[in-house]
mmCIF file of N, CA and C in Angstrom:
data_model
loop_
_atom_site.group_PDB
_atom_site.id
_atom_site.type_symbol
_atom_site.label_atom_id
_atom_site.label_comp_id
_atom_site.label_asym_id
_atom_site.label_seq_id
_atom_site.Cartn_x
_atom_site.Cartn_y
_atom_site.Cartn_z
ATOM 1 N N TYR A 1 133.011 29.435 138.417
ATOM 2 C CA TYR A 1 134.758 29.183 138.542
ATOM 3 C C TYR A 1 134.174 31.144 139.140
ATOM 4 N N GLY A 2 135.905 30.700 139.709
ATOM 5 C CA GLY A 2 135.809 32.328 140.609
ATOM 6 C C GLY A 2 135.601 33.983 140.042
ATOM 7 N N SER A 3 136.912 33.978 138.812
ATOM 8 C CA SER A 3 136.106 35.025 138.314
ATOM 9 C C SER A 3 134.812 35.467 137.935
ATOM 10 N N MET A 4 133.775 34.608 137.393
ATOM 11 C CA MET A 4 132.483 34.745 136.971
ATOM 12 C C MET A 4 131.619 34.869 138.300
ATOM 13 N N THR A 5 132.102 34.039 139.647
ATOM 14 C CA THR A 5 131.670 34.598 140.919
ATOM 15 C C THR A 5 131.374 35.669 140.934
ATOM 16 N N TYR A 6 132.883 35.898 140.859
ATOM 17 C CA TYR A 6 133.046 37.393 141.462
ATOM 18 C C TYR A 6 132.089 38.650 140.754
ATOM 19 N N ALA A 7 132.374 38.278 139.634
ATOM 20 C CA ALA A 7 131.261 39.224 139.034
ATOM 21 C C ALA A 7 130.382 38.989 139.122
ATOM 22 N N GLY A 8 129.618 38.466 139.646
ATOM 23 C CA GLY A 8 128.168 37.981 139.778
ATOM 24 C C GLY A 8 127.644 38.737 141.068
ATOM 25 N N PHE A 9 128.790 38.055 141.622
ATOM 26 C CA PHE A 9 128.679 38.805 143.376
ATOM 27 C C PHE A 9 128.656 40.314 142.977
ATOM 28 N N LYS A 10 129.858 41.037 142.231
ATOM 29 C CA LYS A 10 130.060 42.661 142.519
ATOM 30 C C LYS A 10 128.297 42.815 141.588
ATOM 31 N N THR A 11 127.413 42.316 141.083
ATOM 32 C CA THR A 11 127.204 42.425 140.053
ATOM 33 C C THR A 11 125.200 43.005 140.907
ATOM 34 N N TYR A 12 125.207 41.899 141.871
ATOM 35 C CA TYR A 12 124.273 41.511 142.776
ATOM 36 C C TYR A 12 124.866 43.401 144.003
ATOM 37 N N ILE A 13 125.997 43.381 144.586
ATOM 38 C CA ILE A 13 126.095 44.460 145.752
ATOM 39 C C ILE A 13 125.657 45.848 144.320
ATOM 40 N N TYR A 14 126.573 45.866 142.991
ATOM 41 C CA TYR A 14 126.119 47.114 142.473
ATOM 42 C C TYR A 14 124.712 47.152 143.102
ATOM 43 N N ALA A 15 123.944 45.909 142.484
ATOM 44 C CA ALA A 15 122.247 46.535 142.200
ATOM 45 C C ALA A 15 121.658 46.947 143.857
ATOM 46 N N GLU A 16 122.480 47.016 144.064
ATOM 47 C CA GLU A 16 122.342 47.410 145.743
ATOM 48 C C GLU A 16 120.917 46.576 146.134
ATOM 49 N N LEU A 17 121.568 44.956 146.346
ATOM 50 C CA LEU A 17 120.348 43.595 146.760
ATOM 51 C C LEU A 17 121.639 44.004 148.294
ATOM 52 N N PRO A 18 119.753 43.826 149.376
ATOM 53 C CA PRO A 18 119.832 43.645 150.841
ATOM 54 C C PRO A 18 121.666 42.543 150.764
ATOM 55 N N LYS A 19 121.815 42.761 151.716
ATOM 56 C CA LYS A 19 123.523 41.581 151.850
ATOM 57 C C LYS A 19 123.207 40.424 152.761
ATOM 58 N N ASN A 20 121.699 40.309 153.202
ATOM 59 C CA ASN A 20 121.314 38.639 153.006
ATOM 60 C C ASN A 20 120.608 38.271 152.745
ATOM 61 N N ASP A 21 119.711 39.065 151.575
ATOM 62 C CA ASP A 21 119.728 38.550 149.972
ATOM 63 C C ASP A 21 120.158 37.054 149.759
ATOM 64 N N GLN A 22 119.144 36.117 149.441
ATOM 65 C CA GLN A 22 120.194 34.610 149.043
ATOM 66 C C GLN A 22 120.737 34.084 148.426
ATOM 67 N N ARG A 23 120.671 34.997 147.293
ATOM 68 C CA ARG A 23 121.728 35.244 146.265
ATOM 69 C C ARG A 23 123.018 35.830 146.466
ATOM 70 N N VAL A 24 122.688 36.891 147.156
ATOM 71 C CA VAL A 24 123.877 37.268 148.301
ATOM 72 C C VAL A 24 124.558 36.670 148.641
ATOM 73 N N THR A 25 124.062 35.835 149.557
ATOM 74 C CA THR A 25 124.544 34.918 150.538
ATOM 75 C C THR A 25 125.439 33.077 150.228
ATOM 76 N N ALA A 26 124.580 33.367 148.716
ATOM 77 C CA ALA A 26 125.255 31.741 148.148
ATOM 78 C C ALA A 26 126.929 31.933 147.724
ATOM 79 N N ALA A 27 126.594 33.599 146.823
ATOM 80 C CA ALA A 27 127.895 34.211 146.184
ATOM 81 C C ALA A 27 128.899 34.416 146.933
ATOM 82 N N TYR A 28 128.596 34.894 148.308
ATOM 83 C CA TYR A 28 129.882 35.345 149.371
ATOM 84 C C TYR A 28 129.814 34.613 149.868
ATOM 85 N N ASP A 29 129.532 32.903 150.186
ATOM 86 C CA ASP A 29 129.721 31.736 150.902
ATOM 87 C C ASP A 29 130.847 30.496 150.211
ATOM 88 N N TRP A 30 130.336 30.854 148.377
ATOM 89 C CA TRP A 30 131.353 30.232 147.453
ATOM 90 C C TRP A 30 132.793 30.957 147.593
ATOM 91 N N ILE A 31 132.634 32.439 147.872
ATOM 92 C CA ILE A 31 133.835 32.844 148.028
ATOM 93 C C ILE A 31 134.477 32.677 148.995
ATOM 94 N N ARG A 32 133.617 32.415 150.346
ATOM 95 C CA ARG A 32 134.725 32.353 151.635
ATOM 96 C C ARG A 32 135.019 30.672 151.166
ATOM 97 N N ARG A 33 134.335 29.926 150.850
ATOM 98 C CA ARG A 33 135.228 28.646 150.601
ATOM 99 C C ARG A 33 136.327 28.111 149.737
ATOM 100 N N ASN A 34 136.223 29.372 148.636
ATOM 101 C CA ASN A 34 137.191 29.291 147.727
ATOM 102 C C ASN A 34 137.833 30.066 147.661
ATOM 103 N N TYR A 35 138.319 31.278 148.696
ATOM 104 C CA TYR A 35 138.906 32.148 148.977
ATOM 105 C C TYR A 35 140.776 31.945 148.274
ATOM 106 N N SER A 36 140.590 32.142 146.742
ATOM 107 C CA SER A 36 142.423 32.471 146.912
ATOM 108 C C SER A 36 142.653 33.602 145.936
ATOM 109 N N VAL A 37 144.162 33.743 145.864
ATOM 110 C CA VAL A 37 144.874 34.898 145.291
ATOM 111 C C VAL A 37 145.998 34.146 144.323
ATOM 112 N N THR A 38 146.346 32.351 144.484
ATOM 113 C CA THR A 38 147.278 32.806 143.652
ATOM 114 C C THR A 38 146.584 31.432 142.811
ATOM 115 N N GLU A 39 145.154 31.914 142.430
ATOM 116 C CA GLU A 39 144.549 31.251 140.745
ATOM 117 C C GLU A 39 143.010 31.382 140.640
ATOM 118 N N ASN A 40 142.450 30.984 139.274
ATOM 119 C CA ASN A 40 141.130 31.914 139.207
ATOM 120 C C ASN A 40 140.332 29.859 139.886
ATOM 121 N N PRO A 41 139.524 30.267 141.377
ATOM 122 C CA PRO A 41 139.175 29.158 141.356
ATOM 123 C C PRO A 41 138.364 28.251 139.743
ATOM 124 N N GLY A 42 138.582 27.048 140.465
ATOM 125 C CA GLY A 42 137.925 26.471 139.148
ATOM 126 C C GLY A 42 138.678 25.996 138.136
ATOM 127 N N MET A 43 139.661 27.340 137.555
ATOM 128 C CA MET A 43 140.324 27.210 136.081
ATOM 129 C C MET A 43 141.319 27.576 136.571
ATOM 130 N N GLY A 44 142.379 27.846 137.611
ATOM 131 C CA GLY A 44 143.404 27.526 137.973
ATOM 132 C C GLY A 44 144.390 28.419 137.277
ATOM 133 N N ALA A 45 145.223 28.809 136.570
ATOM 134 C CA ALA A 45 145.983 29.616 135.739
ATOM 135 C C ALA A 45 145.342 30.955 134.885
ATOM 136 N N SER A 46 144.539 29.649 134.580
ATOM 137 C CA SER A 46 143.336 30.480 132.967
ATOM 138 C C SER A 46 142.902 31.231 133.837
ATOM 139 N N GLY A 47 142.690 32.877 133.500
ATOM 140 C CA GLY A 47 142.427 33.814 133.498
ATOM 141 C C GLY A 47 142.180 34.430 135.053
ATOM 142 N N ARG A 48 143.775 33.961 135.136
ATOM 143 C CA ARG A 48 143.910 34.865 136.900
ATOM 144 C C ARG A 48 144.397 36.206 136.734
ATOM 145 N N TYR A 49 144.642 36.547 135.852
ATOM 146 C CA TYR A 49 144.822 38.597 136.413
ATOM 147 C C TYR A 49 143.369 38.602 135.888
ATOM 148 N N TYR A 50 142.532 38.459 135.086
ATOM 149 C CA TYR A 50 141.243 39.379 134.946
ATOM 150 C C TYR A 50 140.888 38.944 136.337
ATOM 151 N N TYR A 51 140.786 38.068 136.990
ATOM 152 C CA TYR A 51 140.331 36.905 138.422
ATOM 153 C C TYR A 51 141.181 37.472 139.266
ATOM 154 N N SER A 52 141.951 38.598 139.221
ATOM 155 C CA SER A 52 142.690 39.849 140.644
ATOM 156 C C SER A 52 141.578 40.850 139.501
ATOM 157 N N VAL A 53 141.358 41.411 138.768
ATOM 158 C CA VAL A 53 140.925 42.856 138.720
ATOM 159 C C VAL A 53 139.067 42.446 139.242
ATOM 160 N N VAL A 54 138.029 41.062 139.493
ATOM 161 C CA VAL A 54 137.200 41.303 139.736
ATOM 162 C C VAL A 54 136.953 40.900 141.013
ATOM 163 N N PHE A 55 137.753 39.948 141.452
ATOM 164 C CA PHE A 55 138.058 40.053 143.134
ATOM 165 C C PHE A 55 138.069 41.126 143.883
ATOM 166 N N ALA A 56 138.570 41.994 143.297
ATOM 167 C CA ALA A 56 139.213 43.261 143.755
ATOM 168 C C ALA A 56 138.485 44.518 143.756
ATOM 169 N N ARG A 57 137.307 44.412 142.647
ATOM 170 C CA ARG A 57 136.078 45.424 142.861
ATOM 171 C C ARG A 57 135.472 44.699 142.914
ATOM 172 N N ALA A 58 135.150 43.234 143.307
ATOM 173 C CA ALA A 58 133.905 43.126 144.131
ATOM 174 C C ALA A 58 134.319 42.767 145.569
ATOM 175 N N LEU A 59 135.441 43.120 146.173
ATOM 176 C CA LEU A 59 135.457 42.731 147.892
ATOM 177 C C LEU A 59 135.769 44.268 147.873
ATOM 178 N N LYS A 60 136.573 44.960 146.879
ATOM 179 C CA LYS A 60 136.301 46.681 147.732
ATOM 180 C C LYS A 60 134.761 47.465 147.413
ATOM 181 N N ALA A 61 134.046 46.629 146.385
ATOM 182 C CA ALA A 61 132.436 46.838 146.402
ATOM 183 C C ALA A 61 131.581 46.348 147.944
ATOM 184 N N TRP A 62 132.011 45.198 148.501
ATOM 185 C CA TRP A 62 131.603 44.702 149.950
ATOM 186 C C TRP A 62 132.073 45.470 150.411
ATOM 187 N N GLY A 63 133.089 45.984 150.913
ATOM 188 C CA GLY A 63 133.414 46.857 152.214
ATOM 189 C C GLY A 63 133.515 46.608 153.523
ATOM 190 N N GLU A 64 134.382 45.524 153.242
ATOM 191 C CA GLU A 64 134.958 44.923 154.674
ATOM 192 C C GLU A 64 136.990 44.218 153.875
ATOM 193 N N PRO A 65 137.076 44.819 155.061
ATOM 194 C CA PRO A 65 138.730 44.792 154.642
ATOM 195 C C PRO A 65 139.219 43.639 155.036
ATOM 196 N N THR A 66 138.493 42.070 155.704
ATOM 197 C CA THR A 66 139.055 41.306 156.116
ATOM 198 C C THR A 66 137.436 39.960 154.950
ATOM 199 N N ILE A 67 137.549 38.898 155.166
ATOM 200 C CA ILE A 67 137.059 37.786 155.093
ATOM 201 C C ILE A 67 137.489 36.483 155.674
ATOM 202 N N LYS A 68 136.459 35.973 156.174
ATOM 203 C CA LYS A 68 135.942 34.910 157.308
ATOM 204 C C LYS A 68 135.882 33.767 156.664
ATOM 205 N N LEU A 69 136.941 32.940 156.471
ATOM 206 C CA LEU A 69 136.426 31.950 155.430
ATOM 207 C C LEU A 69 135.797 30.507 155.964
ATOM 208 N N LEU A 70 135.772 30.026 155.137
ATOM 209 C CA LEU A 70 134.562 29.138 155.943
ATOM 210 C C LEU A 70 135.408 27.479 154.764
ATOM 211 N N SER A 71 135.187 26.555 155.983
ATOM 212 C CA SER A 71 136.058 25.608 156.207
ATOM 213 C C SER A 71 135.964 24.643 154.483
ATOM 214 N N GLU A 72 137.345 24.773 153.726
ATOM 215 C CA GLU A 72 138.125 23.637 152.393
ATOM 216 C C GLU A 72 139.002 23.352 152.546
ATOM 217 N N GLY A 73 138.946 21.869 151.732
ATOM 218 C CA GLY A 73 140.372 21.360 151.966
ATOM 219 C C GLY A 73 140.750 21.706 153.580
ATOM 220 N N ASN A 74 141.818 22.366 153.623
ATOM 221 C CA ASN A 74 142.969 22.077 154.846
ATOM 222 C C ASN A 74 142.747 23.958 155.525
ATOM 223 N N THR A 75 141.984 24.877 155.299
ATOM 224 C CA THR A 75 141.486 26.047 155.509
ATOM 225 C C THR A 75 140.627 25.643 156.496
ATOM 226 N N PRO A 76 140.890 26.399 158.337
ATOM 227 C CA PRO A 76 140.077 25.629 158.808
ATOM 228 C C PRO A 76 139.006 27.261 158.354
ATOM 229 N N THR A 77 138.217 26.226 158.875
ATOM 230 C CA THR A 77 136.612 27.492 159.543
ATOM 231 C C THR A 77 136.510 28.511 160.327
ATOM 232 N N GLY A 78 136.490 30.448 159.994
ATOM 233 C CA GLY A 78 136.654 31.545 160.724
ATOM 234 C C GLY A 78 138.421 31.846 160.172
ATOM 235 N N GLN A 79 139.407 31.303 159.952
ATOM 236 C CA GLN A 79 140.848 31.988 159.744
ATOM 237 C C GLN A 79 139.484 33.287 158.807
ATOM 238 N N GLU A 80 140.729 34.559 159.065
ATOM 239 C CA GLU A 80 140.130 36.261 158.578
ATOM 240 C C GLU A 80 140.969 36.040 157.476
ATOM 241 N N ARG A 81 140.584 36.405 156.689
ATOM 242 C CA ARG A 81 141.976 37.111 155.366
ATOM 243 C C ARG A 81 141.468 38.469 155.210
ATOM 244 N N ASN A 82 143.174 39.100 155.705
ATOM 245 C CA ASN A 82 143.021 40.338 154.990
ATOM 246 C C ASN A 82 143.200 40.130 153.357
ATOM 247 N N TRP A 83 142.037 40.358 152.681
ATOM 248 C CA TRP A 83 142.238 40.168 151.062
ATOM 249 C C TRP A 83 143.162 41.471 150.671
ATOM 250 N N ARG A 84 142.997 42.345 150.718
ATOM 251 C CA ARG A 84 144.224 43.820 150.098
ATOM 252 C C ARG A 84 145.589 42.822 150.127
ATOM 253 N N ALA A 85 145.768 42.960 151.285
ATOM 254 C CA ALA A 85 147.404 42.381 151.515
ATOM 255 C C ALA A 85 147.899 41.108 150.677
ATOM 256 N N ASP A 86 146.974 39.922 151.048
ATOM 257 C CA ASP A 86 147.355 38.839 150.186
ATOM 258 C C ASP A 86 147.143 39.296 148.744
ATOM 259 N N LEU A 87 146.156 39.940 148.577
ATOM 260 C CA LEU A 87 146.426 39.965 146.914
ATOM 261 C C LEU A 87 147.921 41.460 145.868
ATOM 262 N N VAL A 88 148.038 42.371 146.364
ATOM 263 C CA VAL A 88 149.228 42.942 146.930
ATOM 264 C C VAL A 88 151.141 41.703 146.993
ATOM 265 N N GLU A 89 150.644 40.708 147.557
ATOM 266 C CA GLU A 89 151.922 39.839 148.455
ATOM 267 C C GLU A 89 151.669 39.252 146.972
ATOM 268 N N GLU A 90 150.576 38.642 146.785
ATOM 269 C CA GLU A 90 150.539 37.764 145.643
ATOM 270 C C GLU A 90 151.361 38.353 144.295
ATOM 271 N N LEU A 91 150.584 39.656 144.131
ATOM 272 C CA LEU A 91 151.036 40.099 142.511
ATOM 273 C C LEU A 91 152.494 40.533 142.121
ATOM 274 N N ALA A 92 153.366 40.865 143.794
ATOM 275 C CA ALA A 92 154.301 40.936 144.175
ATOM 276 C C ALA A 92 155.364 40.631 143.388
ATOM 277 N N LYS A 93 154.891 38.620 143.767
ATOM 278 C CA LYS A 93 155.376 37.723 143.197
ATOM 279 C C LYS A 93 155.636 37.803 142.425
ATOM 280 N N LEU A 94 154.634 37.964 140.872
ATOM 281 C CA LEU A 94 154.777 38.000 139.996
ATOM 282 C C LEU A 94 155.095 38.940 139.273
ATOM 283 N N GLN A 95 155.638 39.987 139.705
ATOM 284 C CA GLN A 95 155.949 41.333 139.006
ATOM 285 C C GLN A 95 157.492 41.137 138.383
ATOM 286 N N ASN A 96 157.970 41.434 137.272
ATOM 287 C CA ASN A 96 159.072 41.804 136.831
ATOM 288 C C ASN A 96 159.657 42.358 137.151
ATOM 289 N N GLU A 97 161.250 42.646 137.053
ATOM 290 C CA GLU A 97 162.174 44.008 137.397
ATOM 291 C C GLU A 97 161.634 45.091 136.612
ATOM 292 N N ASP A 98 161.110 45.031 135.334
ATOM 293 C CA ASP A 98 160.728 46.221 134.362
ATOM 294 C C ASP A 98 159.530 46.598 134.509
ATOM 295 N N GLY A 99 158.659 46.435 135.832
ATOM 296 C CA GLY A 99 157.327 46.841 136.201
ATOM 297 C C GLY A 99 156.069 45.945 135.381
ATOM 298 N N SER A 100 156.420 44.826 134.490
ATOM 299 C CA SER A 100 155.341 44.149 133.719
ATOM 300 C C SER A 100 154.974 43.213 134.354
ATOM 301 N N PHE A 101 154.485 42.184 133.735
ATOM 302 C CA PHE A 101 153.829 40.656 135.458
ATOM 303 C C PHE A 101 154.059 39.468 134.197
ATOM 304 N N LYS A 102 154.460 38.595 134.684
ATOM 305 C CA LYS A 102 155.178 37.226 134.336
ATOM 306 C C LYS A 102 153.233 36.522 133.905
ATOM 307 N N SER A 103 153.343 36.766 132.514
ATOM 308 C CA SER A 103 152.372 35.674 132.350
ATOM 309 C C SER A 103 152.238 34.230 132.493
ATOM 310 N N VAL A 104 151.137 33.758 132.881
ATOM 311 C CA VAL A 104 151.010 32.418 133.820
ATOM 312 C C VAL A 104 150.257 31.466 133.510
ATOM 313 N N ASP A 105 149.369 32.130 132.048
ATOM 314 C CA ASP A 105 148.568 31.211 131.350
ATOM 315 C C ASP A 105 148.424 31.796 130.166
ATOM 316 N N GLU A 106 148.282 31.140 128.784
ATOM 317 C CA GLU A 106 148.371 32.269 127.595
ATOM 318 C C GLU A 106 146.311 32.180 126.890
ATOM 319 N N ARG A 107 145.277 31.348 128.026
ATOM 320 C CA ARG A 107 143.740 31.420 127.891
ATOM 321 C C ARG A 107 143.840 32.678 128.033
ATOM 322 N N TRP A 108 142.687 33.259 126.582
ATOM 323 C CA TRP A 108 141.863 35.001 126.946
ATOM 324 C C TRP A 108 142.938 35.866 126.926
ATOM 325 N N MET A 109 144.243 35.758 126.009
ATOM 326 C CA MET A 109 144.808 36.851 126.072
ATOM 327 C C MET A 109 145.934 36.927 127.525
ATOM 328 N N GLU A 110 146.404 35.614 128.177
ATOM 329 C CA GLU A 110 146.835 36.786 129.378
ATOM 330 C C GLU A 110 148.182 36.444 129.338
ATOM 331 N N ASN A 111 148.906 36.019 128.042
ATOM 332 C CA ASN A 111 149.909 36.261 127.630
ATOM 333 C C ASN A 111 150.780 37.258 126.880
ATOM 334 N N ASN A 112 149.763 38.275 126.931
ATOM 335 C CA ASN A 112 149.947 40.098 126.472
ATOM 336 C C ASN A 112 150.774 40.158 127.391
ATOM 337 N N ALA A 113 151.442 40.889 127.806
ATOM 338 C CA ALA A 113 152.199 41.499 129.044
ATOM 339 C C ALA A 113 151.245 42.802 129.168
ATOM 340 N N GLU A 114 151.763 43.323 128.063
ATOM 341 C CA GLU A 114 150.216 44.552 128.108
ATOM 342 C C GLU A 114 149.139 44.578 129.146
ATOM 343 N N LEU A 115 148.451 43.352 128.706
ATOM 344 C CA LEU A 115 147.211 43.319 128.730
ATOM 345 C C LEU A 115 146.970 42.884 130.741
ATOM 346 N N ILE A 116 148.080 41.164 130.935
ATOM 347 C CA ILE A 116 148.273 41.411 131.950
ATOM 348 C C ILE A 116 148.610 42.535 132.914
ATOM 349 N N THR A 117 149.581 43.250 132.715
ATOM 350 C CA THR A 117 150.612 44.369 133.541
ATOM 351 C C THR A 117 149.133 45.063 133.665
ATOM 352 N N ALA A 118 148.319 45.885 132.613
ATOM 353 C CA ALA A 118 146.562 46.701 133.037
ATOM 354 C C ALA A 118 146.489 45.985 133.749
ATOM 355 N N TYR A 119 145.047 44.491 133.815
ATOM 356 C CA TYR A 119 144.881 44.025 134.539
ATOM 357 C C TYR A 119 145.361 44.063 135.862
ATOM 358 N N ALA A 120 147.097 43.677 136.102
ATOM 359 C CA ALA A 120 147.366 43.710 137.688
ATOM 360 C C ALA A 120 147.406 45.214 138.264
ATOM 361 N N LEU A 121 147.186 46.048 137.001
ATOM 362 C CA LEU A 121 147.348 47.307 137.783
ATOM 363 C C LEU A 121 145.864 47.763 138.407
ATOM 364 N N THR A 122 145.196 47.405 137.768
ATOM 365 C CA THR A 122 143.834 47.634 138.251
ATOM 366 C C THR A 122 143.469 46.760 138.865
ATOM 367 N N ALA A 123 143.690 45.740 139.424
ATOM 368 C CA ALA A 123 143.633 45.134 140.747
ATOM 369 C C ALA A 123 143.966 46.434 141.394
ATOM 370 N N LEU A 124 145.412 46.365 141.080
ATOM 371 C CA LEU A 124 145.866 46.934 142.904
ATOM 372 C C LEU A 124 145.432 48.204 143.022
ATOM 373 N N ARG A 125 144.486 49.023 141.959
ATOM 374 C CA ARG A 125 143.962 50.270 142.098
ATOM 375 C C ARG A 125 143.036 50.021 143.108
ATOM 376 N N GLN A 126 142.253 48.514 143.448
ATOM 377 C CA GLN A 126 141.220 48.874 144.651
ATOM 378 C C GLN A 126 141.354 49.193 145.676
ATOM 379 N N VAL A 127 143.090 48.496 145.931
ATOM 380 C CA VAL A 127 143.853 48.317 147.241
ATOM 381 C C VAL A 127 143.934 49.843 147.776
ATOM 382 N N VAL A 128 144.356 50.575 146.850
ATOM 383 C CA VAL A 128 144.136 51.887 147.271
ATOM 384 C C VAL A 128 143.093 52.850 147.714
ATOM 385 N N GLU A 129 142.126 52.688 146.941
ATOM 386 C CA GLU A 129 141.224 53.418 146.728
ATOM 387 C C GLU A 129 140.654 53.380 147.634
#
């Protein structure tokens, strides 16, 4: 599912595996087929905020401002997405007036306002650094 694929992908990058390494390309192609900022792919709302953190950290480490998607469902092959803009736009929809973030699922304690706000802010930090 999404958060674990991004975590593994990020590990490959930190381990300095070449971008053309079979493990790296397999993970990146999965990401390109399952790209989402509205859910944790394969898990729906479960772990959505943690997913945002590993999504942002992994793609920042990858070093590319856009992702060229592979065909999956109604998403055409070759569509390019600016992952930073997509993430900011989606998290803005989930932010409450007081600055905290809306709970979308209680699994993994993601109904805790302090935890999910910390996750959201950590994800957003990757966008501006």
